Amino acid sequence: MSQARTARNKSILVLIFLLFISFILMGVSQSRITIRFKSVAYGVVYPFQFVGVRSITLVKEFFSSIEKNKQLKQELVQVKKMLEQYEKSQYEYEEIKRENKRLRNLIGIQSDMEYETVIAEIVAKSPHNYYKTLIVNRGKNSGIEKWMPVVAYQNETRCVVGKVIDVQQFSARIQPLIDQSSYIGVMLMESRYSGILQGQSPISDNCLMQYVDRRAEISYGDLVITSGMGGVFPKGIIIGEIVSVSKKRYGVFQEAIVKPVVDYGRLEEVYIITKSTTENTGRLLEEE
Amino acid sequence: MRKYVVFILLLAFFVFFQSTLFFEKINLRDVSPDFILIILSIAAFLLGPMPGQIMGFGVGLIVDILSGGLLGMSAFAYTIIGYGVGIVGDIVYGRNILISIILLFFVTIVKGVLLSMLAAMFLEPGYFAYFSQGRIFLEAVINCLLTPPLFFIIMRVKKMVTV
């Protein structure tokens, strides 16, 4: 009887100790030392995660590849036909591109998208249902820096994925735009009214476009693009489309729900735009 | 000793499994199951409060590190769950699937409440909505549905290991 009581007392003491440590960690979570600790700890855990996730993915891919093989053969025939058509239109496209560049030079506009990119493979995601961060296999060794914008090509559209929030030697963590602590300067493609896009995850995979001028006529399906304001994302990259609008009776602004174009479930490769954030912007983002 | 190793390996496997991209596809109305919670609860239920809370703290801390979120948040919630389920396991006689299903339902709700409260305290109040919008109840149902096969497999493995 007394042995059982001693065991129970011991486990209560351990419980209090563990909860105390957890609470302390949460309390100092935003301090520089803890952020550094988290980064170093992740650097230690990453190789295990990489090997573990890769092994599971390989087993899964082995079975799915058998079925995919049949599909690929059929697709190959179709693609060959399409390629012939594209080759014909390629010449036309090059001509238009040259003309566009010449005209832009004439009127003095420089392209906003003349950035170099690094292709990265998504190797893991957060195991937590609350966070939606992604891990890619490119890090400091590939010239990746914190706050670099990340884009992807899905359905032949270049769209925003998120931004780099932590960089290790061989890996980097991406904060997707649906994350609740993600804020991006955006604008409506047609009317050019600007706003701020905030993620809604874990509540929803859609985003909330805030501070849009009340006068803006927003309708279902309107495209939302990056505004270039904020210093992280270049201007003009597609983010998503409007799925609903909420205009209150009073107030200067209106809000809209935006469905991102990027489908995180299908995302395998991303492009990190190797554009350094300006010193001031970087400092502001660090302070957030 | 071997049964502890089995549970640690299972937890490690599911941490990696939940990190894979195709895990995202296992969902019902955008709500995914929490395999880590299921395994942890079964482990605590079978092994008792002390191993339950230590495993909970360890796996919670690893989840926090891998998630890049608030360090200590999952560790806190999983420690309490590991201890609580361990106590229930000590009190309840018998190790049947039905008890573990009911337990998993309540444990998922407790996890939701704890994480939402901690997130509201240390992050943003918006995280409370995960609980209020009923997503946590759906997660509880999904976890309950997945408990019987996992419980059955674990009991089989445990029997093989302890023989």
CSV table of N, CA, C and O in Angstrom, one decimal, chain B residues 18-101:
chain,number,residue,atom,x,y,z
B,18,GLN,N,3.5,11.5,-39.6
B,18,GLN,CA,2.7,12.7,-39.6
B,18,GLN,C,3.5,13.9,-40.3
B,18,GLN,O,2.9,14.9,-40.6
B,19,SER,N,4.8,13.7,-40.5
B,19,SER,CA,5.6,14.7,-41.2
B,19,SER,C,5.6,14.5,-42.7
B,19,SER,O,6.1,15.3,-43.4
B,20,THR,N,5.1,13.3,-43.1
B,20,THR,CA,5.1,13.1,-44.6
B,20,THR,C,4.0,13.9,-45.3
B,20,THR,O,3.0,14.3,-44.6
B,21,LEU,N,4.2,14.2,-46.6
B,21,LEU,CA,3.3,15.0,-47.3
B,21,LEU,C,2.0,14.3,-47.5
B,21,LEU,O,0.9,14.9,-47.6
B,22,PHE,N,2.0,13.0,-47.7
B,22,PHE,CA,0.8,12.3,-48.0
B,22,PHE,C,-0.1,12.1,-46.7
B,22,PHE,O,-1.3,11.8,-46.9
B,23,PHE,N,0.4,12.4,-45.6
B,23,PHE,CA,-0.4,12.4,-44.4
B,23,PHE,C,-1.5,13.4,-44.4
B,23,PHE,O,-2.6,13.2,-44.0
B,24,GLU,N,-1.2,14.5,-45.1
B,24,GLU,CA,-2.1,15.6,-45.3
B,24,GLU,C,-3.4,15.1,-46.0
B,24,GLU,O,-4.5,15.6,-45.9
B,25,LYS,N,-3.2,14.1,-46.9
B,25,LYS,CA,-4.3,13.6,-47.6
B,25,LYS,C,-5.3,12.7,-46.8
B,25,LYS,O,-6.4,12.5,-47.2
B,26,ILE,N,-4.8,12.2,-45.6
B,26,ILE,CA,-5.6,11.4,-44.8
B,26,ILE,C,-6.4,12.4,-43.9
B,26,ILE,O,-6.0,12.9,-42.9
B,27,ASN,N,-7.6,12.8,-44.4
B,27,ASN,CA,-8.4,13.8,-43.6
B,27,ASN,C,-9.8,13.7,-43.9
B,27,ASN,O,-10.2,13.1,-45.0
B,28,LEU,N,-10.6,14.2,-43.0
B,28,LEU,CA,-12.0,14.3,-43.2
B,28,LEU,C,-12.4,15.7,-43.0
B,28,LEU,O,-12.2,16.2,-41.9
B,29,ARG,N,-12.9,16.4,-44.0
B,29,ARG,CA,-13.2,17.8,-44.0
B,29,ARG,C,-12.0,18.6,-43.4
B,29,ARG,O,-12.2,19.4,-42.5
B,30,ASP,N,-10.9,18.3,-44.0
B,30,ASP,CA,-9.6,19.0,-43.6
B,30,ASP,C,-9.1,18.8,-42.2
B,30,ASP,O,-8.2,19.4,-41.7
B,31,VAL,N,-9.7,17.8,-41.5
B,31,VAL,CA,-9.2,17.5,-40.2
B,31,VAL,C,-8.5,16.1,-40.2
B,31,VAL,O,-9.1,15.1,-40.7
B,32,SER,N,-7.3,16.1,-39.8
B,32,SER,CA,-6.5,14.9,-39.8
B,32,SER,C,-6.5,14.2,-38.5
B,32,SER,O,-6.6,14.9,-37.4
B,33,PRO,N,-6.3,12.9,-38.4
B,33,PRO,CA,-6.2,12.3,-37.1
B,33,PRO,C,-4.9,12.6,-36.4
B,33,PRO,O,-3.9,13.0,-37.1
B,34,ASP,N,-4.8,12.3,-35.1
B,34,ASP,CA,-3.6,12.5,-34.4
B,34,ASP,C,-3.1,11.2,-33.9
B,34,ASP,O,-3.4,10.7,-32.8
B,35,PHE,N,-2.3,10.5,-34.8
B,35,PHE,CA,-1.8,9.2,-34.4
B,35,PHE,C,-0.9,9.2,-33.2
B,35,PHE,O,-0.9,8.3,-32.4
B,36,ILE,N,-0.1,10.3,-33.1
B,36,ILE,CA,0.8,10.4,-31.9
B,36,ILE,C,0.0,10.3,-30.6
B,36,ILE,O,0.3,9.6,-29.7
B,37,LEU,N,-1.1,11.1,-30.6
B,37,LEU,CA,-2.0,11.1,-29.4
B,37,LEU,C,-2.6,9.7,-29.2
B,37,LEU,O,-2.7,9.2,-28.0
B,38,ILE,N,-3.0,9.0,-30.2
B,38,ILE,CA,-3.6,7.7,-30.1
B,38,ILE,C,-2.5,6.7,-29.4
B,38,ILE,O,-2.8,6.0,-28.5
B,39,ILE,N,-1.4,6.7,-30.0
B,39,ILE,CA,-0.3,5.8,-29.5
B,39,ILE,C,0.1,6.1,-28.1
B,39,ILE,O,0.2,5.3,-27.2
B,40,LEU,N,0.2,7.4,-27.9
B,40,LEU,CA,0.6,7.9,-26.5
B,40,LEU,C,-0.5,7.4,-25.5
B,40,LEU,O,-0.1,7.0,-24.4
B,41,SER,N,-1.7,7.6,-25.8
B,41,SER,CA,-2.8,7.3,-24.9
B,41,SER,C,-2.8,5.8,-24.7
B,41,SER,O,-3.0,5.3,-23.5
B,42,ILE,N,-2.6,5.0,-25.7
B,42,ILE,CA,-2.6,3.5,-25.5
B,42,ILE,C,-1.4,3.1,-24.7
B,42,ILE,O,-1.6,2.3,-23.7
B,43,ALA,N,-0.3,3.8,-24.9
B,43,ALA,CA,0.9,3.5,-24.1
B,43,ALA,C,0.7,3.8,-22.7
B,43,ALA,O,1.0,3.0,-21.8
B,44,ALA,N,0.2,5.0,-22.4
B,44,ALA,CA,-0.1,5.4,-21.0
B,44,ALA,C,-1.1,4.5,-20.3
B,44,ALA,O,-1.0,4.1,-19.2
B,45,PHE,N,-2.1,4.1,-21.1
B,45,PHE,CA,-3.2,3.3,-20.6
B,45,PHE,C,-2.6,1.9,-20.2
B,45,PHE,O,-3.0,1.3,-19.2
B,46,LEU,N,-1.7,1.4,-21.0
B,46,LEU,CA,-1.2,0.1,-20.7
B,46,LEU,C,0.0,0.1,-19.7
B,46,LEU,O,0.2,-0.9,-18.9
B,47,LEU,N,0.8,1.2,-19.7
B,47,LEU,CA,2.0,1.2,-18.9
B,47,LEU,C,1.9,2.0,-17.6
B,47,LEU,O,2.7,1.8,-16.7
B,48,GLY,N,1.0,2.9,-17.5
B,48,GLY,CA,0.8,3.6,-16.3
B,48,GLY,C,1.2,5.1,-16.4
B,48,GLY,O,1.7,5.5,-17.4
B,49,PRO,N,1.0,5.9,-15.3
B,49,PRO,CA,1.2,7.3,-15.4
B,49,PRO,C,2.7,7.8,-15.6
B,49,PRO,O,2.9,8.7,-16.3
B,50,MET,N,3.6,7.1,-14.9
B,50,MET,CA,5.0,7.5,-15.0
B,50,MET,C,5.6,7.4,-16.4
B,50,MET,O,6.0,8.4,-17.0
B,51,PRO,N,5.5,6.2,-17.0
B,51,PRO,CA,6.0,6.1,-18.4
B,51,PRO,C,5.2,7.0,-19.3
B,51,PRO,O,5.7,7.6,-20.3
B,52,GLY,N,3.9,7.1,-19.1
B,52,GLY,CA,3.0,7.9,-19.9
B,52,GLY,C,3.4,9.3,-20.0
B,52,GLY,O,3.4,9.9,-21.0
B,53,GLN,N,3.6,9.9,-18.8
B,53,GLN,CA,4.0,11.4,-18.8
B,53,GLN,C,5.4,11.6,-19.4
B,53,GLN,O,5.6,12.6,-20.0
B,54,ILE,N,6.3,10.7,-19.1
B,54,ILE,CA,7.6,10.9,-19.6
B,54,ILE,C,7.6,10.8,-21.2
B,54,ILE,O,8.2,11.6,-21.9
B,55,MET,N,6.9,9.8,-21.7
B,55,MET,CA,6.8,9.6,-23.1
B,55,MET,C,6.1,10.9,-23.7
B,55,MET,O,6.4,11.4,-24.8
B,56,GLY,N,5.0,11.3,-23.0
B,56,GLY,CA,4.2,12.5,-23.5
B,56,GLY,C,5.1,13.7,-23.6
B,56,GLY,O,5.1,14.4,-24.6
B,57,PHE,N,5.9,13.9,-22.6
B,57,PHE,CA,6.8,15.1,-22.6
B,57,PHE,C,7.8,15.0,-23.7
B,57,PHE,O,8.0,16.0,-24.4
B,58,GLY,N,8.4,13.8,-23.8
B,58,GLY,CA,9.5,13.6,-24.9
B,58,GLY,C,8.9,13.8,-26.3
B,58,GLY,O,9.4,14.6,-27.1
B,59,VAL,N,7.8,13.1,-26.5
B,59,VAL,CA,7.2,13.2,-27.9
B,59,VAL,C,6.7,14.6,-28.2
B,59,VAL,O,6.8,15.2,-29.3
B,60,GLY,N,6.1,15.2,-27.1
B,60,GLY,CA,5.6,16.6,-27.3
B,60,GLY,C,6.7,17.6,-27.6
B,60,GLY,O,6.5,18.5,-28.5
B,61,LEU,N,7.8,17.4,-27.0
B,61,LEU,CA,9.0,18.3,-27.2
B,61,LEU,C,9.5,18.2,-28.6
B,61,LEU,O,9.8,19.2,-29.3
B,62,ILE,N,9.6,16.9,-29.1
B,62,ILE,CA,10.0,16.7,-30.5
B,62,ILE,C,9.0,17.3,-31.5
B,62,ILE,O,9.4,17.9,-32.4
B,63,VAL,N,7.7,17.1,-31.2
B,63,VAL,CA,6.7,17.7,-32.1
B,63,VAL,C,6.9,19.2,-32.1
B,63,VAL,O,6.8,19.8,-33.2
B,64,ASP,N,7.1,19.8,-31.0
B,64,ASP,CA,7.3,21.3,-31.0
B,64,ASP,C,8.5,21.7,-31.8
B,64,ASP,O,8.5,22.7,-32.5
B,65,ILE,N,9.6,20.9,-31.6
B,65,ILE,CA,10.8,21.3,-32.4
B,65,ILE,C,10.6,21.1,-33.9
B,65,ILE,O,10.9,22.0,-34.6
B,66,LEU,N,9.9,20.0,-34.2
B,66,LEU,CA,9.7,19.8,-35.7
B,66,LEU,C,8.7,20.8,-36.3
B,66,LEU,O,8.8,21.1,-37.4
B,67,SER,N,7.8,21.2,-35.4
B,67,SER,CA,6.7,22.1,-35.9
B,67,SER,C,7.2,23.6,-36.1
B,67,SER,O,6.7,24.3,-36.9
B,68,GLY,N,8.2,23.9,-35.3
B,68,GLY,CA,8.6,25.3,-35.3
B,68,GLY,C,7.7,26.2,-34.6
B,68,GLY,O,7.7,27.4,-34.8
B,69,GLY,N,6.8,25.7,-33.8
B,69,GLY,CA,5.8,26.5,-33.1
B,69,GLY,C,6.2,26.8,-31.7
B,69,GLY,O,7.4,26.9,-31.5
B,70,LEU,N,5.3,27.0,-30.9
B,70,LEU,CA,5.6,27.4,-29.5
B,70,LEU,C,6.2,26.2,-28.8
B,70,LEU,O,5.6,25.2,-28.5
B,71,LEU,N,7.5,26.4,-28.4
B,71,LEU,CA,8.2,25.3,-27.7
B,71,LEU,C,7.6,25.0,-26.3
B,71,LEU,O,7.5,26.0,-25.5
B,72,GLY,N,7.3,23.8,-26.1
B,72,GLY,CA,6.7,23.4,-24.8
B,72,GLY,C,5.2,23.2,-24.8
B,72,GLY,O,4.6,22.7,-23.8
B,73,MET,N,4.5,23.7,-25.8
B,73,MET,CA,3.1,23.7,-25.9
B,73,MET,C,2.6,22.2,-26.0
B,73,MET,O,1.8,21.8,-25.1
B,74,SER,N,3.1,21.5,-26.9
B,74,SER,CA,2.6,20.1,-27.1
B,74,SER,C,3.2,19.3,-25.9
B,74,SER,O,2.5,18.3,-25.5
B,75,ALA,N,4.4,19.6,-25.5
B,75,ALA,CA,5.0,18.9,-24.4
B,75,ALA,C,4.1,19.0,-23.1
B,75,ALA,O,3.9,18.0,-22.4
B,76,PHE,N,3.6,20.2,-22.9
B,76,PHE,CA,2.7,20.4,-21.7
B,76,PHE,C,1.4,19.6,-21.9
B,76,PHE,O,1.1,18.8,-20.9
B,77,ALA,N,0.8,19.7,-23.0
B,77,ALA,CA,-0.5,18.9,-23.2
B,77,ALA,C,-0.3,17.4,-23.2
B,77,ALA,O,-1.0,16.7,-22.5
B,78,TYR,N,0.7,16.9,-23.9
B,78,TYR,CA,1.0,15.5,-23.9
B,78,TYR,C,1.4,14.9,-22.5
B,78,TYR,O,1.1,13.8,-22.2
B,79,THR,N,2.1,15.8,-21.7
B,79,THR,CA,2.5,15.3,-20.4
B,79,THR,C,1.3,15.1,-19.6
B,79,THR,O,1.1,14.0,-18.9
B,80,ILE,N,0.4,16.0,-19.6
B,80,ILE,CA,-0.9,15.9,-18.8
B,80,ILE,C,-1.7,14.7,-19.3
B,80,ILE,O,-2.2,13.9,-18.5
B,81,ILE,N,-1.8,14.6,-20.6
B,81,ILE,CA,-2.5,13.4,-21.1
B,81,ILE,C,-1.9,12.1,-20.8
B,81,ILE,O,-2.6,11.2,-20.3
B,82,GLY,N,-0.6,12.0,-20.9
B,82,GLY,CA,0.1,10.8,-20.5
B,82,GLY,C,-0.1,10.4,-19.1
B,82,GLY,O,-0.4,9.3,-18.8
B,83,TYR,N,-0.1,11.4,-18.2
B,83,TYR,CA,-0.3,11.2,-16.8
B,83,TYR,C,-1.7,10.8,-16.5
B,83,TYR,O,-2.0,9.8,-15.8
B,84,GLY,N,-2.7,11.6,-17.0
B,84,GLY,CA,-4.1,11.4,-16.8
B,84,GLY,C,-4.6,10.0,-17.3
B,84,GLY,O,-5.2,9.2,-16.5
B,85,VAL,N,-4.2,9.6,-18.5
B,85,VAL,CA,-4.6,8.3,-19.1
B,85,VAL,C,-3.9,7.2,-18.3
B,85,VAL,O,-4.6,6.2,-18.0
B,86,GLY,N,-2.7,7.4,-17.8
B,86,GLY,CA,-2.0,6.4,-17.0
B,86,GLY,C,-2.8,6.2,-15.7
B,86,GLY,O,-2.9,5.0,-15.3
B,87,ILE,N,-3.2,7.2,-15.1
B,87,ILE,CA,-4.0,7.1,-13.8
B,87,ILE,C,-5.3,6.3,-14.1
B,87,ILE,O,-5.7,5.4,-13.3
B,88,VAL,N,-6.0,6.7,-15.2
B,88,VAL,CA,-7.2,6.0,-15.5
B,88,VAL,C,-6.9,4.5,-15.8
B,88,VAL,O,-7.6,3.6,-15.3
B,89,GLY,N,-5.8,4.2,-16.4
B,89,GLY,CA,-5.4,2.8,-16.7
B,89,GLY,C,-5.1,2.1,-15.4
B,89,GLY,O,-5.4,0.9,-15.3
B,90,ASP,N,-4.6,2.8,-14.4
B,90,ASP,CA,-4.4,2.2,-13.0
B,90,ASP,C,-5.7,1.8,-12.3
B,90,ASP,O,-5.8,0.8,-11.6
B,91,ILE,N,-6.7,2.7,-12.5
B,91,ILE,CA,-7.9,2.6,-11.8
B,91,ILE,C,-8.9,1.6,-12.4
B,91,ILE,O,-9.4,0.7,-11.8
B,92,VAL,N,-8.9,1.7,-13.8
B,92,VAL,CA,-9.9,0.8,-14.5
B,92,VAL,C,-9.3,-0.6,-14.6
B,92,VAL,O,-8.2,-0.8,-14.9
B,93,TYR,N,-10.2,-1.5,-14.3
B,93,TYR,CA,-9.8,-2.9,-14.4
B,93,TYR,C,-10.1,-3.4,-15.8
B,93,TYR,O,-11.1,-3.2,-16.4
B,94,GLY,N,-9.1,-4.1,-16.4
B,94,GLY,CA,-9.3,-4.7,-17.7
B,94,GLY,C,-8.7,-3.7,-18.8
B,94,GLY,O,-8.6,-2.5,-18.6
B,95,ARG,N,-8.3,-4.3,-19.9
B,95,ARG,CA,-7.7,-3.5,-21.0
B,95,ARG,C,-8.5,-3.8,-22.3
B,95,ARG,O,-8.0,-4.4,-23.2
B,96,ASN,N,-9.8,-3.3,-22.3
B,96,ASN,CA,-10.5,-3.6,-23.5
B,96,ASN,C,-10.6,-2.4,-24.5
B,96,ASN,O,-10.3,-1.3,-24.1
B,97,ILE,N,-10.9,-2.7,-25.7
B,97,ILE,CA,-10.9,-1.7,-26.8
B,97,ILE,C,-11.9,-0.6,-26.5
B,97,ILE,O,-11.6,0.6,-26.7
B,98,LEU,N,-13.1,-1.0,-26.0
B,98,LEU,CA,-14.2,0.0,-25.7
B,98,LEU,C,-13.7,1.2,-24.8
B,98,LEU,O,-14.0,2.3,-25.1
B,99,ILE,N,-13.0,0.8,-23.7
B,99,ILE,CA,-12.5,1.8,-22.8
B,99,ILE,C,-11.6,2.8,-23.5
B,99,ILE,O,-11.6,4.0,-23.3
B,100,SER,N,-10.7,2.2,-24.3
B,100,SER,CA,-9.7,3.0,-25.0
B,100,SER,C,-10.4,3.9,-26.0
B,100,SER,O,-9.9,5.1,-26.2
B,101,ILE,N,-11.5,3.5,-26.6
B,101,ILE,CA,-12.2,4.3,-27.6
B,101,ILE,C,-12.8,5.5,-26.9
B,101,ILE,O,-12.6,6.7,-27.3
